[in-house]
Each structure stands twice: as structure tokens, then as C-alpha cells.
């Protein structure tokens, strides 16, 4: 099933029933027999130049193999999930979104017109999360359906008429879903090829988001310095000042550390960490966020002292409650980053 065969129909007609066979053929004299075999088949109108056809087919494989290798390299290098998703969409003709299990958007990629009338994308762009109300009632159990299939599904299925079709895939760990991939026919109608590409993306991102990540901020390059400070490791003042200047921060500013920790027995995982980022960024867009030892750490800077604890509980807590109702925010205030 992992091969594509190129042969004239007279070379295939005597082959016994084989499941999942993929072929390119021509001069097909018995289409009913071909359909009965349930092969994945491309039937050419006339006999081709075999060598040219083979080279053309091989070039397609080379293109998609190179694309897949780019994603794998980004995973190995622990690039941000946004960077990985941007590579994924290089071969998709429709934009794609990555949501947490409660359909809050973690990242998206691909151009979406700001005035789109797509009911699913319009809600995501305005609210930052998907809404079940935008999904037809018969498909509101999409998580269960995708978990059962373990492959991306189109709703309604391909081949049926629909004004607003979408594809959804559940990312899972130990048979438990932790995120979703979703896209709609915003630009072009879906094909089996797009469904196959989403299936490949699903498996790659499942692997990526389960890799234990080093403490880091997605979108920032100063995680080494912050991690050294948090762990009390030696580090020079010159490196600290340089790292702060890259953030347009100063050692004379006031710094506050927020520790977000779950009350549940299990620690916050590297994959569920992604669920916290959008809400923290919405409330504190210039904060520094890292994941360390089962906790989400947020560093906020101010040029003056503030009643920080009251401000955080009024702004951040409602957002965190939507991510994890049993989370709590433990606050500690520090005057300089050296005190961390």
C-alpha cells in the first residue's frame, strides 16, 4: 500500500483482489471491474511516455517529502508551534487553526480575509475561540467522532453538497484528545488530497506537542537567561543587561513573577501549556511566558510599583478559569529581575 504502480490496464487486469493498491493506468477497457476492486486509481486518457510520467510523479513525491522534512526539522529544533503551523500551510490551499480541547485558538496560519462571512472563521477571529453554535447540530460531537476514527474527518463528508464544510482532526496522547486542527473551505473546495495532507500534519503535530520542551518562551529568544535566573544559576550582569535590552527592558524596572499551577494531582503538561498562551497574551501582550517543572511562569515588567496582585486577579483569573477551572494563580512580587 506504500507504493504507486504505473502500468497499462492489460498488465493489471489479471491481478487478484488487493486492498489499498494505488495505480496510474490507461487503456482501461472494463471500468466496472476497476471500480469493483476499490483501488486508488488515476486513469489516463491515452498511453503516456513512461519515463516522463515516472519523472513527473517522482517530482511530486520529492516536493512533499521535502515539505514533510521541513516540519520535522522544525520539530527537532523545537521551533515555535506557530512556525511549525506556517510550514504546514505551505501546501494547504485553505487556512488552518490549532485549538485546545475547549476550542480556544492556540495558533492559525494562512490568509483569512478580515471581512470573511465564513461562520466558523468569523467567530474565531472575533472571539479567539470556536463556537459550537457555528457547527450544525448533527456534527457537534466532532471530538468523539474524530477520536473514534483517529483520522481527520470532513463535515459533511466529501461528495455531499454543503455551503460550509469543515475538516477537523483530534490530536491525542494515550487515547486522550488534547487539541484540534480545523479548517474550512474558505478558499477552495476540499479534496481527498487535502484530507490526506491534514492527516499527515495531525500525526506530526501530535508528536511535536508531546515532546518535553525545554523552558522557553514561544516567540522570544531570552529563555536561557530567564531559566538560569529562576534556577539560581550563575550568570553575568552583562548578559542579563543585554537580554533585558532586547526586550526593551531595564534592570531598574520593577518585575513581577506569576506562577500558574494546577490544583489537580497531575502537573500542567507541555502540551496543555499551549492552552494558556493565548489568554496570557491577550491580557499581558508584553509579558514573558515560559514552562518549567509543571508550572507556567509569567514575568511582567512595570516602570513603577503597582498593586499587582489585585490587578492580576481582576484581569487574568477569568481567562485562566476558562482554560482550567481548577487552576490557581500564585503571585510573588520582585523588584528587579536579579531577585528572581
mmCIF file of N, CA and C in Angstrom, residues 5 61 98 107 132 145 180 183-184 194 208-209 225 239 249 277 313:
data_model
loop_
_atom_site.group_PDB
_atom_site.id
_atom_site.type_symbol
_atom_site.label_atom_id
_atom_site.label_comp_id
_atom_site.label_asym_id
_atom_site.label_seq_id
_atom_site.Cartn_x
_atom_site.Cartn_y
_atom_site.Cartn_z
ATOM 1 N N UNK A 5 1.883 2.291 -8.389
ATOM 2 C CA UNK A 5 2.257 1.496 -9.548
ATOM 3 C C UNK A 5 1.798 2.193 -10.823
ATOM 4 N N UNK A 61 6.462 13.444 -5.415
ATOM 5 C CA UNK A 61 6.898 12.824 -4.170
ATOM 6 C C UNK A 61 8.033 13.622 -3.538
ATOM 7 N N UNK A 98 -5.200 25.790 14.967
ATOM 8 C CA UNK A 98 -4.934 24.818 16.028
ATOM 9 C C UNK A 98 -5.635 25.304 17.285
ATOM 10 N N UNK A 107 -3.083 28.784 17.685
ATOM 11 C CA UNK A 107 -2.351 29.386 16.561
ATOM 12 C C UNK A 107 -3.167 29.169 15.297
ATOM 13 N N UNK A 132 -19.670 26.125 19.274
ATOM 14 C CA UNK A 132 -20.492 25.020 18.821
ATOM 15 C C UNK A 132 -21.713 25.504 18.046
ATOM 16 N N UNK A 145 -16.222 11.830 17.354
ATOM 17 C CA UNK A 145 -16.117 11.206 16.034
ATOM 18 C C UNK A 145 -14.671 11.134 15.561
ATOM 19 N N UNK A 180 -7.134 20.318 18.719
ATOM 20 C CA UNK A 180 -7.814 20.074 17.446
ATOM 21 C C UNK A 180 -7.135 20.855 16.332
ATOM 22 N N UNK A 183 -10.084 23.347 9.668
ATOM 23 C CA UNK A 183 -10.048 24.241 8.519
ATOM 24 C C UNK A 183 -11.368 24.134 7.774
ATOM 25 N N UNK A 184 -11.713 25.195 7.061
ATOM 26 C CA UNK A 184 -12.951 25.221 6.291
ATOM 27 C C UNK A 184 -12.614 25.452 4.818
ATOM 28 N N UNK A 194 -6.251 17.027 0.150
ATOM 29 C CA UNK A 194 -6.149 17.904 1.323
ATOM 30 C C UNK A 194 -6.401 17.124 2.597
ATOM 31 N N UNK A 208 5.031 16.450 17.908
ATOM 32 C CA UNK A 208 5.700 17.680 18.319
ATOM 33 C C UNK A 208 5.232 18.157 19.684
ATOM 34 N N UNK A 209 3.923 18.171 19.905
ATOM 35 C CA UNK A 209 3.376 18.742 21.127
ATOM 36 C C UNK A 209 3.492 17.809 22.320
ATOM 37 N N UNK A 225 18.571 32.925 29.619
ATOM 38 C CA UNK A 225 18.888 33.838 30.724
ATOM 39 C C UNK A 225 17.834 33.741 31.822
ATOM 40 N N UNK A 239 25.362 39.810 30.527
ATOM 41 C CA UNK A 239 24.403 39.006 29.779
ATOM 42 C C UNK A 239 22.973 39.333 30.193
ATOM 43 N N UNK A 249 13.705 46.285 28.058
ATOM 44 C CA UNK A 249 13.542 46.355 29.498
ATOM 45 C C UNK A 249 14.838 46.895 30.114
ATOM 46 N N UNK A 277 -1.246 30.157 26.629
ATOM 47 C CA UNK A 277 -0.566 31.254 25.957
ATOM 48 C C UNK A 277 -1.518 32.309 25.402
ATOM 49 N N UNK A 313 -5.590 39.420 39.619
ATOM 50 C CA UNK A 313 -6.801 38.653 39.894
ATOM 51 C C UNK A 313 -8.001 39.208 39.133
#
